[in-house]
Amino acid sequence: MWFLYRIKKQNKRTIKARISAVLVCVQILSLLTIMTGCSSNSGDIPALEEPKEAASAYRPVSKRVVGTVEMFYGTVVPMEYPCFTKEGTDLAELCVAVGDYVNEGDVIAREVSDSGAEQITTLKNEIASLKRERENVQNTSDKTLEKLDYEKKIEEYLQDNEGIQKKAKEIETETENQRYNLAVIDKKISSKNSELSELQSKSQTAVYTAPVSGYVSFVKDLSQSNHVEAGENIAVIMDMNDLYIEVAGKTIDKYEYTDYKSKWTYINGKKAYIKEREYTNDEVSFAKSVKKNPYIQFTVPGEKLTPGVDMVLYFMNTDDTEKLAVGNDSVYRENGEEFVYVRSATNTDASEKRKVELGVAGENYTEVVSGLDEGEMVYYRNAAAIPTKYETATAGLADYAEKCETEFINIAYPYSRVYTADYSGKVDEVHIIGAASEGDALYKMETNIGKADIEDARGAIKELDNDRERAAKDFEKNKTDLESVISAAGGINIEDFGTDTDAIRENMYLAERTQCDLDILTYNEEFSKAEYSANKAIFQTRYQDLSNSVNGDGSGYTKFAQEDGNINSLSISNFTRVEKSQYILTEQYRKEEDGFTRFQVIVDSKDPSNPSVNPKIGEEITLYTKEKSWTGECLGLNGSSDRYILFTRDGKPHSTFSSPFYKHVDYQFYLRIDDEISEEDLEGAKIKFNGKEMKQVIVVPGTSVKTEYDKMAQKDRYYVWKVENGEIVKEYVTIHETVAPTGKVYVLDGVNVGDKLLK
């Protein structure tokens, strides 16, 4: 009773499974009888006595690609051109945003001004002053020589050899003094020019420009800091006309397939050969030495790629030309020989044992070197019941996309205005995180500069003005006196003095010599006025600079928002002491003249039903609410500190990286919609986009793909029943395992377009 009771309680399906197991056992026993038969003539092997379900388990010998195939997913990406910093730096301004179009040479960012800029200004002022001094020294010395020449002529008139020699010596001395004085000034100018050139060459990195023309796909996030690390990208510009297939996670230093003989992918269902993107030896050596190795990328010579599409890449260490092959499940080995069972050409219920010579083996098939002809039917081991009633379907091509959805949507404030301390002091009354309107006080700075410092600067200007006024009065008085002498000298007749040598020396060439004195006086006045103007400009700049450092009450100065924007984080709290040029905060803002709306989107990577992926640049994205929907475009993706861009610029290799927009958030992207959308419009809004997207993949009905467990490999294997030469044949396949059920299966290997399959 207990036995009967247990049978009644068993499920009918379980009973059927046991019956199938018995049939399989019978099949195996029959096969063993064939393999261990006493007949020595393989042609006399009796027909296989197997269950009807397995009796037709024959597969035609056919040509196939034979070998171990390894597959990886890759994504089509554009060539990228980074704007980066070779050394760590602090940015004062970021001039572009994700989605902007820039021309080669456009300013991307500027560094914070430091003492280097002040030194450059000081040097330029000093060089200008030295040049004015040189001109004045040259002019006054020339006039002194001219005056000495008149005095020498007087001695020649008097025929005083001693006087002539004295004046010749004075002329020689003045000439040498002029040469020396000018040489000293020239040396000072040269030294300061060299110092200036060195400072200017260092300061050339203060402005970062676009290396090429194109669209910006990434910018450094300055919402929390204005610091950029060495080798970090400030912005990345892409070229959508220069495309590659990139395999994420496989870097060039750990890539093991360089010497593989066969590498290919499929484009629109057709085989296309691929090759690794070529880097120079210097680039590869550099990347490996600094451990900044980029992901491996591939080109597809002669083929046009589609940006953002995911592709399957195939690799074989052997030749990929088709070879005559049989299934591994058809091959038997005995006494060091390999053989198969071939269906008799005259009796379809009988098989003959045939010795074969085999070649290259893959996971499912082995090359036949000799012993079989194409089209012959070879027995294969099969535990599954071959369908007797069925419908057929034809393998075709179709696109595949994984639909993703997210709710974390914010209107982007893509431009950044950085605020740094103009002076050392203490920060007070910092604006809270959140929206900031134009004119809002962002922070107040209490500086170390007091009213006394400002008064000292004002006093220096006043003293400079007083000195100039006194010098001008002295010039006018001396000028009048000299002009009077020149005027009076016009009535002097040198012959009236006879042999009075003192009178001759005093009055001969008096007008000419006095004019030289007047010219020298004028040169000195012009030099003094030029120096005054230059120094006053410097003094006034300093005074204005100091005045700006405090409010009217002398309590410091206040920085105001220059436009409506948003403050996302604060690195400085109230009462924090800072040094000049230290980072305070960043206000991020929009440009209303854009005429479109940019969004920053975060994908919920913790939602198990949502694949954690980004869309692709240029991909169409839908923003929707219950009432309305908008169509937009992906502008740029989140950075990754693990992904490097390897390139050569200015003759040197570089490998740079892009930091994520926000820390601890992996999946983010920027979206553009050509419409003005408000915060109110976003209430309850969601975004839909494609995650993984493959074009023209072989597709079959979901009911066509079966599963069996491989005990040897300890994994599930997928297969289909294929109609081949009127036979129903088991064919193992590799599939893309979809995230959500679609009713279809996307086949990566094992089925060709046009194959007839059972469903």
Coordinates of N, CA and C in Angstrom, one line a residue, residues 252-253 281-293 646 653 655:
I252 N 45.6 47.8 -22.4 CA 46.6 47.3 -23.3 C 47.7 46.5 -22.6
D253 N 47.9 46.7 -21.3 CA 49.0 46.0 -20.7 C 48.6 44.6 -20.3
N281 N 55.3 53.0 -30.2 CA 56.0 52.3 -29.1 C 56.3 53.2 -27.9
D282 N 56.5 54.5 -28.2 CA 56.7 55.4 -27.1 C 55.5 55.6 -26.3
E283 N 54.3 55.6 -26.9 CA 53.0 55.7 -26.2 C 52.8 54.5 -25.3
V284 N 53.0 53.3 -25.8 CA 52.8 52.1 -25.1 C 53.7 52.0 -23.9
S285 N 55.0 52.3 -24.1 CA 56.0 52.3 -23.1 C 55.7 53.3 -22.0
F286 N 55.3 54.5 -22.4 CA 55.0 55.5 -21.4 C 53.8 55.1 -20.5
A287 N 52.7 54.6 -21.2 CA 51.5 54.2 -20.5 C 51.8 53.1 -19.5
K288 N 52.6 52.1 -19.9 CA 52.9 51.0 -19.0 C 53.8 51.5 -17.8
S289 N 54.7 52.4 -18.1 CA 55.6 52.9 -17.1 C 54.9 53.7 -16.0
V290 N 53.9 54.4 -16.3 CA 53.2 55.2 -15.4 C 51.9 54.5 -14.9
K291 N 51.7 53.3 -15.4 CA 50.5 52.5 -15.1 C 49.2 53.2 -15.3
K292 N 49.2 53.8 -16.5 CA 47.9 54.5 -17.0 C 47.6 53.9 -18.4
N293 N 47.2 52.7 -18.4 CA 47.0 52.0 -19.6 C 45.5 52.1 -20.1
L646 N 45.2 57.7 -24.2 CA 46.6 57.7 -24.6 C 46.8 58.4 -25.9
P653 N 54.4 61.7 -25.3 CA 53.2 60.9 -25.0 C 52.5 61.3 -23.7
S655 N 49.0 60.2 -21.0 CA 47.8 59.3 -20.7 C 47.0 60.0 -19.7

